[in-house]
Coordinates of C-alpha atoms in Angstrom, one line a residue:
X1 CA 8.0 23.6 10.6
X2 CA 4.6 24.7 12.3
X3 CA 4.0 21.7 14.6
X4 CA 0.7 22.8 15.8
X5 CA -2.6 21.5 14.2
X6 CA -5.1 23.7 12.7
X7 CA -9.2 23.4 12.9
X8 CA -9.5 21.8 9.6
X9 CA -6.7 19.0 10.7
X10 CA -8.3 18.1 14.1
X11 CA -11.5 17.8 12.5
X12 CA -9.5 15.4 10.1
X13 CA -8.4 13.1 12.6
X14 CA -11.5 13.2 14.6
X15 CA -13.2 11.9 11.3
X16 CA -10.2 9.7 10.4
X17 CA -10.9 7.6 14.1
X18 CA -14.2 7.8 13.4
X19 CA -14.3 5.3 10.5
X20 CA -11.6 3.3 11.5
X21 CA -13.6 2.2 15.2
X22 CA -16.2 1.4 12.5
X23 CA -14.5 -0.2 9.7
X24 CA -11.5 -2.2 11.6
X25 CA -13.6 -4.8 13.6
X26 CA -15.5 -5.6 10.2
X27 CA -11.9 -7.2 8.4
X28 CA -11.8 -10.7 8.1
X29 CA -8.9 -12.3 10.0
X30 CA -5.4 -12.0 9.3
X31 CA -3.9 -14.8 6.5
X32 CA -1.3 -17.0 7.9
X33 CA 2.6 -15.0 7.1
X34 CA 3.1 -17.9 4.6
X35 CA -0.2 -17.9 2.5
X36 CA 1.6 -15.0 -0.2
X37 CA -2.1 -15.2 -2.3
X38 CA -4.3 -14.7 1.1
X39 CA -2.0 -11.7 2.3
X40 CA -2.2 -10.0 -1.3
X41 CA -6.3 -10.5 -1.4
X42 CA -6.1 -9.2 2.3
X43 CA -3.9 -6.4 1.5
X44 CA -5.9 -5.5 -1.5
X45 CA -9.4 -5.5 0.3
X46 CA -7.8 -3.0 2.8
X47 CA -6.7 -0.9 0.2
X48 CA -10.0 -1.4 -1.6
X49 CA -11.5 0.1 1.8
X50 CA -9.6 3.2 1.9
X51 CA -10.3 3.9 -1.6
X52 CA -13.8 4.0 -1.1
X53 CA -13.7 6.4 1.8
X54 CA -11.7 8.6 0.2
X55 CA -8.3 7.7 2.1
X56 CA -6.2 6.4 -0.8
X57 CA -2.9 8.3 -1.6
X58 CA -4.1 10.8 0.3
X59 CA -1.0 12.8 -0.1
X60 CA -0.7 12.2 -3.7
X61 CA -1.5 15.0 -6.0
X62 CA -5.0 15.4 -7.5
X63 CA -4.3 15.2 -11.1
X64 CA -2.7 11.3 -9.9
X65 CA -5.6 10.3 -8.3
X66 CA -4.8 11.4 -4.9
X67 CA -6.6 14.0 -2.3
X68 CA -3.7 16.2 -2.3
X69 CA -3.4 16.2 1.8
X70 CA -1.3 18.2 3.5
X71 CA 1.6 17.1 5.0
X72 CA 0.3 17.1 8.5
X73 CA -2.8 15.6 7.1
X74 CA -0.8 12.8 6.0
X75 CA 1.2 12.5 9.1
X76 CA -2.3 11.7 10.8
X77 CA -3.2 9.6 8.6
X78 CA -0.2 7.0 9.7
X79 CA -0.1 8.3 13.4
X80 CA -4.1 7.1 13.7
X81 CA -3.7 4.1 11.5
X82 CA -0.8 2.7 13.4
X83 CA -2.4 3.7 16.7
X84 CA -5.3 1.6 15.8
X85 CA -3.6 -1.1 14.6
X86 CA -4.9 -1.3 11.0
X87 CA -3.1 -3.1 8.3
X88 CA -0.1 -1.5 6.4
X89 CA 0.4 -1.2 3.0
X90 CA 1.8 -4.6 2.9
X91 CA 1.6 -6.5 -0.7
X92 CA 1.5 -3.1 -2.5
X93 CA 4.3 -1.4 -0.6
X94 CA 6.0 -1.0 -4.1
X95 CA 2.7 0.5 -5.9
X96 CA 2.0 2.6 -3.0
X97 CA 5.5 4.0 -1.4
X98 CA 7.8 3.8 -4.8
X99 CA 6.4 3.1 -8.4
X100 CA 3.2 5.0 -7.7
X101 CA 4.6 8.1 -6.6
X102 CA 7.9 8.1 -9.4
X103 CA 5.1 7.3 -11.9
X104 CA 3.0 10.4 -10.4
X105 CA 6.4 12.5 -10.7
X106 CA 8.2 11.6 -13.8
X107 CA 5.4 9.7 -15.9
X108 CA 3.6 10.6 -19.0
X109 CA -0.5 11.7 -18.5
X110 CA -1.3 8.7 -20.1
X111 CA 1.2 6.4 -17.9
X112 CA -0.2 8.1 -15.1
X113 CA -4.0 6.9 -16.2
X114 CA -3.1 3.9 -16.7
X115 CA -1.0 2.8 -13.5
X116 CA -1.9 4.8 -10.7
X117 CA -5.6 4.3 -10.6
X118 CA -5.1 0.7 -10.3
X119 CA -2.8 1.1 -7.6
X120 CA -4.9 3.3 -5.3
X121 CA -8.1 0.9 -5.9
X122 CA -6.2 -2.2 -4.7
X123 CA -6.6 -3.8 -8.3
X124 CA -2.9 -4.4 -8.8
X125 CA 0.4 -5.2 -6.8
X126 CA 4.0 -4.1 -8.4
X127 CA 7.6 -5.4 -7.3
X128 CA 10.6 -4.1 -7.6
X129 CA 13.3 -5.0 -10.2
X130 CA 16.6 -3.4 -9.2
X131 CA 19.2 -5.4 -7.6
X132 CA 21.2 -8.2 -9.3
X133 CA 23.1 -11.0 -8.2
X134 CA 26.6 -9.8 -9.3
X135 CA 25.9 -6.0 -8.4
X136 CA 25.5 -5.7 -4.5
X137 CA 25.2 -1.9 -3.1
X138 CA 26.6 -0.9 -6.2
X139 CA 23.3 -0.9 -8.2
X140 CA 24.5 1.1 -11.4
X141 CA 26.8 -1.6 -12.5
X142 CA 23.6 -3.7 -13.3
X143 CA 24.1 -5.8 -15.9
X144 CA 20.4 -6.9 -17.3
X145 CA 20.1 -6.0 -20.9
X146 CA 17.7 -4.2 -22.9
X147 CA 17.9 -4.1 -26.7
X148 CA 15.5 -1.9 -28.6
X149 CA 13.4 -3.9 -31.3
X150 CA 11.1 -1.6 -33.0
X151 CA 8.4 -0.7 -30.6
X152 CA 9.8 -3.0 -28.0
X153 CA 13.0 -4.0 -25.6
X154 CA 14.0 -7.2 -25.6
X155 CA 15.0 -7.9 -22.0
X156 CA 17.3 -10.6 -20.8
X157 CA 19.1 -11.0 -17.2
X158 CA 18.1 -11.5 -13.6
X159 CA 17.2 -9.6 -10.5
X160 CA 17.3 -10.9 -7.0
X161 CA 15.4 -9.8 -3.9
X162 CA 12.5 -8.5 -5.8
X163 CA 9.7 -8.2 -3.5
X164 CA 6.4 -9.9 -3.7
X165 CA 6.9 -11.0 -7.1
X166 CA 5.3 -14.1 -6.9
X167 CA 1.9 -12.3 -6.4
X168 CA 3.0 -9.0 -8.5
X169 CA 1.2 -7.7 -11.5
X170 CA 4.2 -5.1 -12.5
X171 CA 7.9 -5.0 -12.0
X172 CA 9.4 -1.3 -11.6
X173 CA 12.9 -2.6 -13.6
X174 CA 15.7 -1.5 -14.1
X175 CA 17.7 -2.5 -17.3
X176 CA 20.6 -1.5 -19.5
X177 CA 19.5 -0.1 -23.0
X178 CA 23.4 1.4 -23.6
X179 CA 26.1 -0.7 -22.7
X180 CA 28.6 1.8 -24.0
X181 CA 27.4 4.7 -21.7
X182 CA 29.0 5.0 -18.5
X183 CA 27.3 2.9 -15.9
X184 CA 25.1 5.5 -14.4
X185 CA 24.0 6.8 -17.9
X186 CA 23.3 3.8 -20.1
X187 CA 20.1 2.8 -17.7
X188 CA 15.9 2.7 -18.4
X189 CA 13.2 2.6 -15.8
X190 CA 10.6 0.1 -17.6
X191 CA 7.6 -1.2 -16.3
X192 CA 7.3 -4.9 -17.2
X193 CA 4.2 -6.8 -16.7
X194 CA 5.1 -9.4 -14.1
X195 CA 2.6 -12.4 -16.6
X196 CA 5.2 -11.7 -19.6
X197 CA 7.0 -14.7 -21.5
X198 CA 10.4 -15.3 -20.6
X199 CA 9.5 -14.0 -17.0
X200 CA 10.2 -17.0 -14.2
X201 CA 10.1 -16.1 -10.4
X202 CA 11.6 -18.0 -8.2
X203 CA 11.1 -17.1 -4.3
X204 CA 13.7 -17.2 -2.1
X205 CA 13.2 -18.3 1.7
X206 CA 14.3 -15.8 4.4
X207 CA 15.7 -16.3 8.0
X208 CA 12.2 -15.9 9.4
X209 CA 10.8 -18.3 7.1
X210 CA 8.9 -16.6 4.8
X211 CA 9.2 -16.0 0.9
X212 CA 8.5 -12.0 0.3
X213 CA 11.2 -12.0 -1.8
X214 CA 12.4 -14.1 -5.0
X215 CA 14.9 -14.4 -8.1
X216 CA 13.5 -13.2 -11.6
X217 CA 14.7 -14.2 -14.4
X218 CA 14.0 -12.7 -17.6
X219 CA 14.8 -14.9 -21.3
X220 CA 14.1 -12.5 -23.9
X221 CA 11.1 -10.9 -22.8
X222 CA 9.7 -7.7 -24.3
X223 CA 8.3 -4.9 -23.2
X224 CA 6.9 -1.8 -24.9
X225 CA 8.5 1.0 -25.4
X226 CA 6.0 2.8 -24.4
X227 CA 6.3 1.5 -20.8
X228 CA 9.3 3.4 -20.3
X229 CA 9.2 6.0 -17.8
X230 CA 11.5 9.1 -18.5
X231 CA 14.0 9.0 -21.5
X232 CA 16.2 6.7 -22.5
X233 CA 19.5 6.4 -20.6
X234 CA 18.3 8.6 -18.2
X235 CA 16.8 5.6 -15.6
X236 CA 19.4 6.5 -13.0
X237 CA 17.9 10.1 -12.6
X238 CA 14.3 8.4 -12.7
X239 CA 15.5 6.1 -10.3
X240 CA 17.1 8.6 -7.5
X241 CA 13.5 9.9 -7.3
X242 CA 12.4 6.2 -6.1
X243 CA 15.1 5.7 -4.0
X244 CA 14.0 9.3 -2.6
X245 CA 10.5 8.3 -1.9
X246 CA 12.1 4.5 -0.5
X247 CA 14.4 6.3 1.8
X248 CA 12.8 9.5 2.4
X249 CA 8.8 8.6 3.0
X250 CA 8.3 4.9 3.0
X251 CA 9.2 4.4 6.4
X252 CA 7.4 6.9 8.0
X253 CA 4.3 4.6 9.2
X254 CA 7.1 2.2 11.0
X255 CA 8.5 5.1 13.1
X256 CA 4.8 5.1 14.8
X257 CA 4.6 1.7 15.0
X258 CA 8.3 1.2 16.5
X259 CA 6.8 3.8 19.0
X260 CA 4.2 1.8 20.0
X261 CA 6.0 -1.2 20.2
X262 CA 8.4 0.4 22.7
X263 CA 5.2 1.4 25.1
X264 CA 4.7 -2.3 25.0
X265 CA 7.9 -3.6 26.2
X266 CA 7.8 -0.5 28.6
X267 CA 5.0 -2.6 30.2
X268 CA 6.0 -5.9 29.4
X269 CA 9.0 -5.1 31.8
X270 CA 7.2 -3.5 34.3
X271 CA 4.7 -7.0 34.2
X272 CA 7.4 -9.5 34.3
X273 CA 10.1 -8.0 37.3
X274 CA 12.5 -6.4 34.6
X275 CA 11.6 -2.6 34.8
X276 CA 14.0 -2.5 38.2
X277 CA 17.0 -3.3 36.3
X278 CA 18.4 0.8 35.8
X279 CA 20.4 0.1 32.6
X280 CA 17.4 -1.3 30.8
X281 CA 15.4 1.7 31.5
X282 CA 18.0 3.8 30.4
X283 CA 18.1 2.1 27.3
X284 CA 14.3 2.2 26.9
X285 CA 14.4 5.8 27.8
X286 CA 16.8 6.7 25.1
X287 CA 15.0 4.7 22.8
X288 CA 12.2 6.9 23.6
X289 CA 14.1 10.1 22.6
X290 CA 15.5 8.6 19.3
X291 CA 12.2 7.5 17.9
X292 CA 10.4 11.0 19.2
X293 CA 14.0 12.6 17.2
X294 CA 13.1 10.6 14.0
X295 CA 9.2 11.6 14.2
X296 CA 10.5 14.7 14.3
X297 CA 12.7 14.3 11.3
X298 CA 9.9 12.5 9.6
X299 CA 7.8 15.6 10.1
X300 CA 10.6 17.5 8.7
X301 CA 11.0 15.5 5.5
X302 CA 7.5 15.2 4.6
X303 CA 7.2 19.0 4.5
X304 CA 10.5 19.5 2.8
X305 CA 9.1 16.9 0.6
X306 CA 6.0 19.0 -0.2
X307 CA 7.7 22.2 -0.6
X308 CA 10.2 20.4 -3.6
X309 CA 7.3 19.4 -5.8
X310 CA 6.6 16.2 -3.7
X311 CA 10.0 14.4 -4.1
X312 CA 11.6 13.8 -0.8
X313 CA 15.2 15.0 -0.7
X314 CA 18.8 13.7 0.5
X315 CA 17.3 14.3 4.1
X316 CA 15.9 10.7 3.5
X317 CA 19.2 8.9 3.6
X318 CA 19.4 10.7 7.2
X319 CA 15.9 9.3 8.6
X320 CA 17.4 6.0 6.9
X321 CA 20.5 5.4 8.2
X322 CA 19.6 6.4 11.7
X323 CA 15.9 4.6 11.8
X324 CA 17.6 1.4 10.9
X325 CA 19.8 1.4 13.6
X326 CA 17.4 2.3 15.8
X327 CA 15.3 -0.2 15.1
X328 CA 17.7 -2.6 15.4
X329 CA 18.2 -2.2 18.7
X330 CA 14.4 -1.6 19.9
X331 CA 14.7 -5.6 19.0
X332 CA 17.6 -6.3 20.8
X333 CA 16.1 -4.6 23.8
X334 CA 12.7 -6.7 23.0
X335 CA 15.0 -9.8 23.4
X336 CA 16.4 -8.5 26.6
X337 CA 12.7 -8.1 28.0
X338 CA 11.3 -11.2 26.9
X339 CA 13.6 -13.2 27.7
X340 CA 12.8 -17.0 26.7
X341 CA 9.9 -16.4 25.0
X342 CA 12.2 -14.0 22.2
X343 CA 13.3 -17.5 21.0
X344 CA 10.1 -18.9 19.5
X345 CA 8.9 -18.0 16.2
X346 CA 5.4 -17.6 17.0
X347 CA 6.3 -14.9 19.1
X348 CA 5.1 -11.6 16.6
X349 CA 8.6 -9.6 18.2
X350 CA 10.7 -12.5 17.2
X351 CA 9.8 -12.4 13.9
X352 CA 10.3 -8.7 13.9
X353 CA 13.3 -9.0 15.2
X354 CA 14.5 -11.2 12.8
X355 CA 13.3 -8.6 10.0
X356 CA 14.8 -5.7 11.5
X357 CA 18.3 -7.4 10.6
X358 CA 17.5 -6.6 6.7
X359 CA 17.5 -2.7 7.7
X360 CA 20.7 -1.5 7.3
X361 CA 20.7 -3.4 4.1
X362 CA 17.5 -2.7 2.3
X363 CA 16.8 0.1 0.5
X364 CA 20.7 0.8 0.1
X365 CA 23.1 -0.3 3.1
X366 CA 24.0 1.8 5.9
X367 CA 27.5 2.0 4.2
X368 CA 26.2 3.9 1.0
X369 CA 23.8 6.1 3.1
X370 CA 26.7 7.2 5.2
X371 CA 28.3 8.3 2.1
X372 CA 25.7 9.9 0.8
X373 CA 25.6 11.9 3.7
X374 CA 29.1 12.8 4.0
X375 CA 29.5 13.6 -0.2
X376 CA 25.9 15.5 -0.7
X377 CA 24.9 16.7 2.6
X378 CA 28.3 17.4 4.6
X379 CA 30.1 18.1 1.1
X380 CA 33.3 15.8 2.1
X381 CA 35.1 14.7 -1.1
X382 CA 34.7 11.7 -2.1
X383 CA 36.3 8.2 -1.3
X384 CA 38.8 6.4 -3.4

């Protein structure tokens, strides 16, 4: 992995910084955290600006509508946008980081032409319909049924923890198309329009008081067979592609954000007298080293993704496992530095701390990630 920058990459960074300095002051005020229609409009407005400036889908393949940028340019983009305090993908993170890359890797030419340009332009939002109430971490035990009826699938079942379902246009949906097959082999991956008859969305309120998740109930929802990505009953393999993006590259921008937060905590500790505590200084120093190592791992994962045709490898599980726990510790330290202020829900770091509690569960629990690392990387036998 070459960590030096070429002249072209340095020029790319300079032009990006210049564009951010000009564009960010022009953005409207951020909407309230619980105003999801407003947040959708704000996030898609930012995506439109990126698209018009040529920064949308920077690392996506050219034939998928992206710029085909190098892994290093992609990382420079993430570094500079986070350091400048630019908006993140927000309500469209499933489309930009999960569904879009999966369709780019596995979809037909027609599917890529239909679904990828609206994601990049900021026209459509996606949600993820994977988890189910009775499946827990065993995703392959899902029971939502899809029965073939001519050119349609008729779908019945329910999903839970469906991110941004209340403002989504499309859902990447896992369904069981062959109930007699082994549980990992009877699954298909579908793109479902959220305005289809029979779709009911019920928002779920989180510990932080927000409602970015929802239950989704499916009552004989008809989805065209043409909306299936990959072959029928091959959805588990396609899902592994989706999860490799979710665990391998979807969090990379957040590593930069955490490093920025860590610097802010150090400055706050110096201002409020906590910096004199040697134990606190050691914790901050160790976290500085951990996030530095995670950034190097990010660089390796993105480079490995490029070498493997754009799909991250199982090394993403190593990153996701380490990042989840480092993020939780970061916000534990934040509570120590902030003291009583950490109890106020008006404090941004407090909301981030509450959010950090979910990271060892979201995108595959830490227990699942440890199993993947043990079996697929270390070659240990499967547990009984």
